[in-house]
Coordinates of C-alpha atoms and ligand atoms in Angstrom, one line a residue:
X1 CA 36.6 43.6 -2.7
X2 CA 34.0 42.7 -0.2
X3 CA 31.4 40.2 -1.2
X4 CA 27.9 41.7 -1.4
X5 CA 26.1 38.6 -0.2
X6 CA 22.5 39.9 -0.5
X7 CA 22.9 40.5 -4.2
X8 CA 23.9 36.8 -4.8
X9 CA 20.9 35.1 -3.1
X10 CA 18.5 33.1 -5.2
X11 CA 15.0 34.5 -5.6
X12 CA 13.6 31.7 -3.4
X13 CA 15.3 33.3 -0.4
X14 CA 13.0 36.3 -0.6
X15 CA 10.5 34.8 1.8
X16 CA 13.1 33.2 4.1
X17 CA 13.5 35.5 7.0
X18 CA 13.2 35.7 10.8
X19 CA 9.7 36.3 11.9
X20 CA 9.3 39.2 14.3
X21 CA 7.0 37.0 16.4
X22 CA 9.7 34.3 16.7
X23 CA 12.2 37.0 17.7
X24 CA 9.8 38.2 20.4
X25 CA 9.1 34.7 21.6
X26 CA 12.9 34.2 22.2
X27 CA 12.2 36.2 25.4
X28 CA 10.1 33.3 26.6
X29 CA 13.3 31.3 27.4
X30 CA 13.5 33.4 30.6
X31 CA 12.4 31.2 33.5
X32 CA 10.1 33.8 35.1
X33 CA 8.0 33.8 31.9
X34 CA 5.3 31.1 31.7
X35 CA 5.4 30.1 28.1
X36 CA 2.2 28.7 26.6
X37 CA 3.8 29.5 23.2
X38 CA 5.9 26.5 22.4
X39 CA 4.9 23.3 20.7
X40 CA 7.2 21.1 22.7
X41 CA 6.4 17.7 24.3
X42 CA 6.8 17.2 28.1
X43 CA 10.5 16.4 28.6
X44 CA 9.8 14.5 31.8
X45 CA 8.2 11.8 29.7
X46 CA 11.1 11.3 27.4
X47 CA 12.2 7.6 27.4
X48 CA 15.8 8.3 28.4
X49 CA 16.5 4.9 30.1
X50 CA 15.0 3.0 27.2
X51 CA 17.2 4.9 24.7
X52 CA 20.3 4.5 26.9
X53 CA 19.9 0.8 26.8
X54 CA 18.9 0.7 23.2
X55 CA 22.0 2.7 22.0
X56 CA 24.3 0.6 24.2
X57 CA 22.8 -2.6 22.7
X58 CA 23.0 -1.3 19.1
X59 CA 26.6 -0.2 19.5
X60 CA 27.6 -3.4 21.1
X61 CA 25.9 -5.7 18.7
X62 CA 25.9 -3.8 15.4
X63 CA 28.2 -0.8 15.9
X64 CA 29.6 -1.0 12.4
X65 CA 26.3 -0.6 10.8
X66 CA 25.1 2.1 13.2
X67 CA 28.0 4.3 12.5
X68 CA 28.2 3.6 8.7
X69 CA 26.4 5.3 5.9
X70 CA 23.1 3.7 5.2
X71 CA 20.3 3.4 2.7
X72 CA 18.4 6.6 1.7
X73 CA 15.1 4.7 2.1
X74 CA 15.8 4.1 5.8
X75 CA 16.8 1.1 8.1
X76 CA 14.8 -1.8 6.7
X77 CA 13.6 -3.3 10.1
X78 CA 12.3 0.1 11.1
X79 CA 10.4 0.5 7.8
X80 CA 8.9 -2.9 8.4
X81 CA 7.9 -2.1 11.9
X82 CA 6.3 1.2 10.8
X83 CA 4.4 -0.5 8.0
X84 CA 3.1 -3.2 10.4
X85 CA 2.1 -0.7 13.0
X86 CA 0.4 1.6 10.6
X87 CA -1.5 -1.2 8.9
X88 CA -2.6 -2.4 12.4
X89 CA -4.0 1.1 12.9
X90 CA -5.9 1.1 9.6
X91 CA -3.4 3.2 7.7
X92 CA -2.4 1.2 4.6
X93 CA 1.4 1.0 4.3
X94 CA 3.9 -1.4 2.7
X95 CA 7.5 -1.4 3.9
X96 CA 8.6 -0.6 0.3
X97 CA 6.7 2.6 0.3
X98 CA 7.8 3.9 3.7
X99 CA 10.6 6.5 3.6
X100 CA 12.3 7.4 6.8
X101 CA 12.8 11.1 7.0
X102 CA 14.8 13.5 9.3
X103 CA 11.6 14.6 11.0
X104 CA 8.3 15.0 9.2
X105 CA 9.5 18.6 8.6
X106 CA 11.9 17.1 6.0
X107 CA 8.8 15.4 4.4
X108 CA 7.3 18.9 4.0
X109 CA 10.5 20.2 2.4
X110 CA 10.6 17.2 0.0
X111 CA 7.0 17.8 -1.0
X112 CA 7.9 21.4 -1.9
X113 CA 11.0 20.3 -3.8
X114 CA 9.1 17.7 -5.8
X115 CA 5.8 19.5 -6.5
X116 CA 6.2 23.3 -6.4
X117 CA 7.4 25.6 -9.1
X118 CA 7.3 29.3 -8.1
X119 CA 3.7 30.5 -8.0
X120 CA 2.2 27.0 -7.7
X121 CA -0.8 26.9 -5.4
X122 CA -1.1 24.7 -2.3
X123 CA -4.5 24.4 -0.7
X124 CA -4.3 24.6 3.1
X125 CA -6.6 24.9 6.1
X126 CA -6.9 28.3 7.6
X127 CA -5.2 28.4 10.1
X128 CA -2.4 25.9 9.3
X129 CA 1.0 24.7 10.6
X130 CA 3.6 27.5 10.5
X131 CA 6.4 25.1 9.6
X132 CA 4.6 24.0 6.5
X133 CA 4.1 27.6 5.4
X134 CA 7.9 28.1 5.9
X135 CA 8.7 24.9 4.0
X136 CA 6.5 25.8 1.0
X137 CA 7.5 29.5 1.1
X138 CA 11.0 28.4 0.3
X139 CA 9.7 27.0 -3.0
X140 CA 7.7 30.3 -3.6
X141 CA 4.3 28.7 -3.2
X142 CA 1.0 30.5 -3.4
X143 CA -1.8 29.5 -1.0
X144 CA -5.5 29.0 -1.3
X145 CA -7.1 28.5 2.1
X146 CA -10.1 26.6 3.2
X147 CA -11.9 27.9 6.3
X148 CA -12.3 25.7 9.4
X149 CA -15.0 25.3 12.0
X150 CA -15.4 22.9 15.0
X151 CA -15.5 19.9 12.6
X152 CA -12.2 20.8 11.0
X153 CA -11.7 21.8 7.4
X154 CA -14.9 22.9 5.7
X155 CA -14.7 20.3 3.0
X156 CA -18.0 21.5 1.6
X157 CA -16.1 24.6 0.4
X158 CA -13.5 22.6 -1.5
X159 CA -15.4 21.8 -4.7
X160 CA -15.6 25.5 -5.6
X161 CA -12.0 26.1 -4.7
X162 CA -10.8 23.2 -6.8
X163 CA -12.9 24.4 -9.7
X164 CA -11.5 27.9 -9.5
X165 CA -7.8 27.2 -8.8
X166 CA -5.1 24.9 -10.2
X167 CA -4.0 23.2 -7.0
X168 CA -0.9 21.1 -6.7
X169 CA -1.9 19.3 -3.5
X170 CA -4.2 19.8 -0.5
X171 CA -2.3 20.0 2.8
X172 CA -4.5 18.7 5.6
X173 CA -4.1 18.0 9.4
X174 CA -7.1 16.0 10.3
X175 CA -6.1 15.1 13.8
X176 CA -5.8 17.7 16.6
X177 CA -4.5 20.2 14.2
X178 CA -1.5 22.5 14.9
X179 CA -2.5 25.2 15.7
X180 CA -6.3 24.8 16.3
X181 CA -6.4 21.4 18.1
X182 CA -9.4 20.5 16.0
X183 CA -10.3 17.0 14.9
X184 CA -11.8 16.7 11.4
X185 CA -15.2 14.8 11.7
X186 CA -15.7 11.6 9.8
X187 CA -18.3 13.1 7.3
X188 CA -15.8 15.9 6.5
X189 CA -13.0 13.4 5.9
X190 CA -15.3 11.5 3.5
X191 CA -16.3 14.6 1.7
X192 CA -12.7 15.9 1.5
X193 CA -11.6 12.6 -0.1
X194 CA -14.6 12.4 -2.4
X195 CA -14.0 16.0 -3.7
X196 CA -10.2 15.7 -4.1
X197 CA -10.6 12.3 -5.9
X198 CA -13.2 13.8 -8.3
X199 CA -10.8 16.6 -9.1
X200 CA -7.7 14.4 -9.2
X201 CA -5.9 16.5 -6.6
X202 CA -3.6 14.6 -4.2
X203 CA -3.8 15.1 -0.4
X204 CA -0.9 15.4 2.1
X205 CA -2.0 14.0 5.4
X206 CA 0.3 15.4 8.1
X207 CA -0.4 13.5 11.3
X208 CA 2.0 14.1 14.2
X209 CA -0.8 14.1 16.8
X210 CA -3.2 11.3 15.7
X211 CA -2.3 9.0 18.5
X212 CA -2.6 11.6 21.2
X213 CA -6.4 11.4 21.6
X214 CA -7.8 12.0 25.1
X215 CA -11.3 10.8 24.6
X216 CA -12.9 8.4 22.0
X217 CA -10.6 6.7 19.6
X218 CA -8.9 7.4 16.3
X219 CA -11.1 8.3 13.2
X220 CA -10.3 6.7 9.8
X221 CA -7.1 8.2 8.4
X222 CA -7.4 10.0 5.1
X223 CA -4.9 7.5 3.6
X224 CA -7.2 4.6 4.5
X225 CA -10.0 6.3 2.5
X226 CA -7.8 6.9 -0.6
X227 CA -4.4 5.1 -0.5
X228 CA -3.6 6.0 -4.2
X229 CA -4.0 9.7 -3.7
X230 CA -2.8 10.4 -0.1
X231 CA 0.8 11.0 1.0
X232 CA 1.0 10.3 4.7
X233 CA 3.5 12.1 7.0
X234 CA 4.3 10.5 10.4
X235 CA 6.8 11.3 13.2
X236 CA 8.3 10.0 16.4
X237 CA 8.6 13.6 17.7
X238 CA 5.5 13.6 19.8
X239 CA 5.4 9.9 20.9
X240 CA 9.0 9.4 21.7
X241 CA 11.3 12.4 21.4
X242 CA 11.8 15.2 18.8
X243 CA 15.5 15.6 19.4
X244 CA 16.4 12.6 17.2
X245 CA 14.7 14.2 14.2
X246 CA 13.0 11.0 13.1
X247 CA 9.9 10.9 11.0
X248 CA 8.6 9.0 8.0
X249 CA 6.3 9.2 5.0
X250 CA 4.3 6.8 3.1
X251 CA 4.0 7.6 -0.6
X252 CA 1.8 5.9 -3.3
X253 CA 3.9 3.5 -5.5
X254 CA 4.4 5.8 -8.5
X255 CA 5.7 8.6 -6.3
X256 CA 8.0 6.8 -3.9
X257 CA 11.2 6.9 -5.9
X258 CA 10.8 10.6 -6.5
X259 CA 10.9 11.2 -2.7
X260 CA 14.1 9.0 -2.5
X261 CA 15.7 11.1 -5.3
X262 CA 14.7 14.3 -3.5
X263 CA 16.0 13.2 -0.2
X264 CA 19.4 12.0 -1.4
X265 CA 20.9 15.4 -2.1
X266 CA 19.4 16.8 1.1
X267 CA 21.1 14.4 3.6
X268 CA 21.8 11.1 1.9
X269 CA 19.9 9.3 4.7
X270 CA 18.6 9.8 8.2
X271 CA 21.0 8.9 11.1
X272 CA 21.4 5.1 11.2
X273 CA 22.3 4.9 14.9
X274 CA 19.1 6.8 15.7
X275 CA 16.9 4.6 13.5
X276 CA 18.4 1.4 14.9
X277 CA 18.0 2.5 18.5
X278 CA 14.5 3.7 17.9
X279 CA 13.7 0.4 16.3
X280 CA 15.1 -1.4 19.4
X281 CA 13.0 0.8 21.7
X282 CA 9.9 0.0 19.6
X283 CA 10.5 -3.7 19.8
X284 CA 10.3 -3.8 23.6
X285 CA 7.1 -5.6 24.6
X286 CA 4.2 -3.1 24.8
X287 CA 6.6 -0.3 25.6
X288 CA 5.4 2.1 23.0
X289 CA 1.7 1.5 23.6
X290 CA 2.1 1.9 27.4
X291 CA 4.3 5.0 26.9
X292 CA 1.7 6.7 24.6
X293 CA -1.0 5.9 27.1
X294 CA 1.0 7.7 29.7
X295 CA 1.5 10.7 27.4
X296 CA -2.3 10.8 26.8
X297 CA -2.9 10.8 30.6
X298 CA -0.5 13.6 31.4
X299 CA -1.7 15.8 28.5
X300 CA -5.3 15.2 29.2
X301 CA -4.9 16.5 32.7
X302 CA -3.0 19.5 31.5
X303 CA -5.7 20.2 28.8
X304 CA -8.4 19.9 31.5
X305 CA -6.6 22.4 33.7
X306 CA -6.2 24.8 30.8
X307 CA -9.9 24.7 29.8
X308 CA -11.0 25.1 33.4
X309 CA -8.7 28.1 34.0
X310 CA -9.9 29.7 30.7
X311 CA -13.5 29.4 31.9
X312 CA -12.5 31.2 35.1
X313 CA -10.2 33.9 33.8
X314 CA -11.1 34.8 30.2
X315 CA -13.6 37.6 29.8
X316 CA -17.0 37.2 28.0
X317 CA -16.7 37.4 24.2
X318 CA -13.8 34.9 24.0
X319 CA -14.2 31.3 22.6
X320 CA -11.8 28.4 22.3
X321 CA -11.5 24.9 21.1
X322 CA -11.8 21.9 23.4
X323 CA -8.7 20.0 22.1
X324 CA -9.9 16.5 22.3
X325 CA -6.2 15.5 21.7
X326 CA -2.9 16.9 20.8
X327 CA -1.0 19.8 22.3
X328 CA -2.9 23.0 21.6
X329 CA -6.0 25.1 22.5
X330 CA -6.9 27.8 20.0
X331 CA -8.7 30.9 21.2
X332 CA -10.6 33.6 19.5
X333 CA -10.9 36.9 21.3
X334 CA -13.2 39.8 20.6
X335 CA -12.4 41.4 17.1
X336 CA -11.3 44.6 18.7
X337 CA -8.2 42.8 20.1
X338 CA -5.1 42.4 18.0
X339 CA -3.2 39.4 19.6
X340 CA 0.2 40.8 18.3
X341 CA -0.4 43.9 20.5
X342 CA -1.7 41.7 23.3
X343 CA 1.5 39.7 23.3
X344 CA 3.5 42.7 24.4
X345 CA 1.0 43.2 27.3
X346 CA 1.1 39.5 28.1
X347 CA 4.9 39.5 28.2
X348 CA 4.7 42.3 30.7
X349 CA 2.6 39.9 32.8
X350 CA 5.3 37.3 32.2
X351 CA 3.2 34.9 30.1
X352 CA 3.6 34.1 26.4
X353 CA 1.4 32.6 23.6
X354 CA 1.7 32.6 19.8
X355 CA -0.5 35.2 18.0
X356 CA -2.7 33.5 15.4
X357 CA -1.6 35.5 12.5
X358 CA 1.6 33.4 12.2
X359 CA -0.6 30.4 11.2
X360 CA -2.4 32.2 8.4
X361 CA -0.7 32.3 5.0
X362 CA -3.0 35.2 4.2
X363 CA -2.1 37.0 7.4
X364 CA -5.7 36.8 8.8
X365 CA -6.7 35.8 12.3
X366 CA -5.6 39.0 14.0
X367 CA -7.7 38.2 17.1
X368 CA -6.7 34.5 17.5
X369 CA -4.0 32.8 19.6
X370 CA -2.5 29.4 20.1
X371 CA -1.9 28.1 23.6
X372 CA 0.2 25.0 24.4
X373 CA -0.5 22.8 27.4
X374 CA 1.9 19.8 26.9
X375 CA 5.1 21.6 28.0
X376 CA 3.8 23.3 31.1
X377 CA 3.0 21.9 34.5
X378 CA -0.6 22.1 35.7
X379 CA 0.3 24.8 38.3
X380 CA 2.0 27.0 35.8
X381 CA -0.9 26.5 33.3
X382 CA -3.3 27.7 36.0
X383 CA -1.1 30.7 36.8
X384 CA -0.3 31.4 33.1
X385 CA -4.0 31.5 32.1
X386 CA -4.8 33.8 35.1
X387 CA -2.1 36.2 33.9
X388 CA -3.3 36.0 30.3
X389 CA -6.9 36.7 31.4
X390 CA -5.7 39.8 33.2
X391 CA -3.7 41.0 30.1
X392 CA -6.8 40.4 27.9
X393 CA -9.1 42.3 30.2
X394 CA -6.6 45.2 30.4
X395 CA -6.3 45.3 26.6
X396 CA -10.1 45.2 26.2
X397 CA -10.4 48.1 28.6
X398 CA -7.7 50.0 26.7
X399 CA -9.3 49.6 23.3
X400 CA -12.8 50.4 24.6
X401 CA -11.4 53.6 26.3
X402 CA -9.6 54.6 23.0
X403 CA -12.8 54.0 21.0
X404 CA -14.9 56.2 23.4
X405 CA -12.3 58.9 23.3
X406 CA -12.2 58.8 19.5
X407 CA -16.0 59.1 19.4
X408 CA -16.0 62.1 21.7
X409 CA -13.6 64.1 19.5
X410 CA -15.8 66.8 17.8
X411 CA -16.0 66.4 14.1
X412 CA -14.9 69.6 12.3
X413 CA -17.2 70.9 9.7
Ligands
LIG501 C1 1.7 19.7 11.9 C2 3.2 19.4 12.1 N1 3.8 18.9 11.1 C3 5.1 18.7 11.1 C4 5.8 19.0 12.3 C5 7.3 18.7 12.3 O1 7.6 17.7 13.2 P1 9.0 16.9 13.2 O2 9.8 17.4 12.1 O3 9.5 17.0 14.5 O4 8.6 15.5 12.9 C6 5.2 19.5 13.4 C7 5.9 19.9 14.6 O5 5.5 20.4 15.5 C8 3.8 19.8 13.3 O6 3.1 20.3 14.3

């Protein structure tokens, strides 16, 4: 008898499915399409030579350890390096409370595994990171969202939310948020912490982009403002390379072991060879700081080109964020435009973006879009934005013509 797979799936799989947008965006792999849709770093900046040397050295000098099973907590020298570096940046961290993860995406999954029963509520910014929604969806989470503006999460709205809802944790991206590129202002950070602390609700600070600032310097991390209540997620994906799947988290002492227990059944530990080679790369004099400086320079230029091109090619009625760091610009179009419909039009112009709806757990944001500048050369950004501007203008003309036609239809008595 044939197995009827679908009838055997656990309830939690109900919300695990391909998104139609992701399917559509598969088209963007075609070279003639200028994709502003991805969230990928610039591959030409990957430290390939440094890794080649580091892997060689690790295999020559400590191959037995590199290829053996290792501790779930992570490779101790790397945990020590991370704790030292974070402490130097004002993010409190002890090596004993650093857990190396297989990408910070694993940190999100572990959070769901530890905290979320079906129907439990997570408080998230609106919009928020799509991969976090996917991770928490797998644990059948509910969402309560906090609106954002140019200063990031509107922390002033949080008190009411925390009074009205039982929230397991607040998921926040204070630095150059994915998708909006926004930076949470210092007063908003302080108010967020003050409110969460008063209600006894923990915060998850997801911070892949904090070091990629293009102007000014870093603002105080949420963890520095409340070390006992903030779980910090970090990653090498945007400062070295995402392909190794190497991230980390810092958990308050009473929680750390729980993360280790949650990680063990998932993958026992993160690749030892990768951790050792990365530790080697990070030990090279000033390499990491110089490398991150170079990433900032390249991305800053691309961001500038994108903003300039948007000024030139986007029609009146559109607004967008300035992305003072990170990988993304977030645009809001006139309300008559549905960016999912616009995407089809844009693909015909051979340019792609991600419609904003994908970043809203409540499916809002129909007239918003995320644009990536890190993975596209300045020339292609310029051309891509010109194409997108044409698609938006055509779509606007279409919806205006449709509205006029509808108005001119005689109303029957
Ligand atoms: C906000 C945010 N969190 C987590 C991740 C996952 O990163 P990784 O698993 O590569 O560390 C990403 C990736 O783009 C992200 O934007």
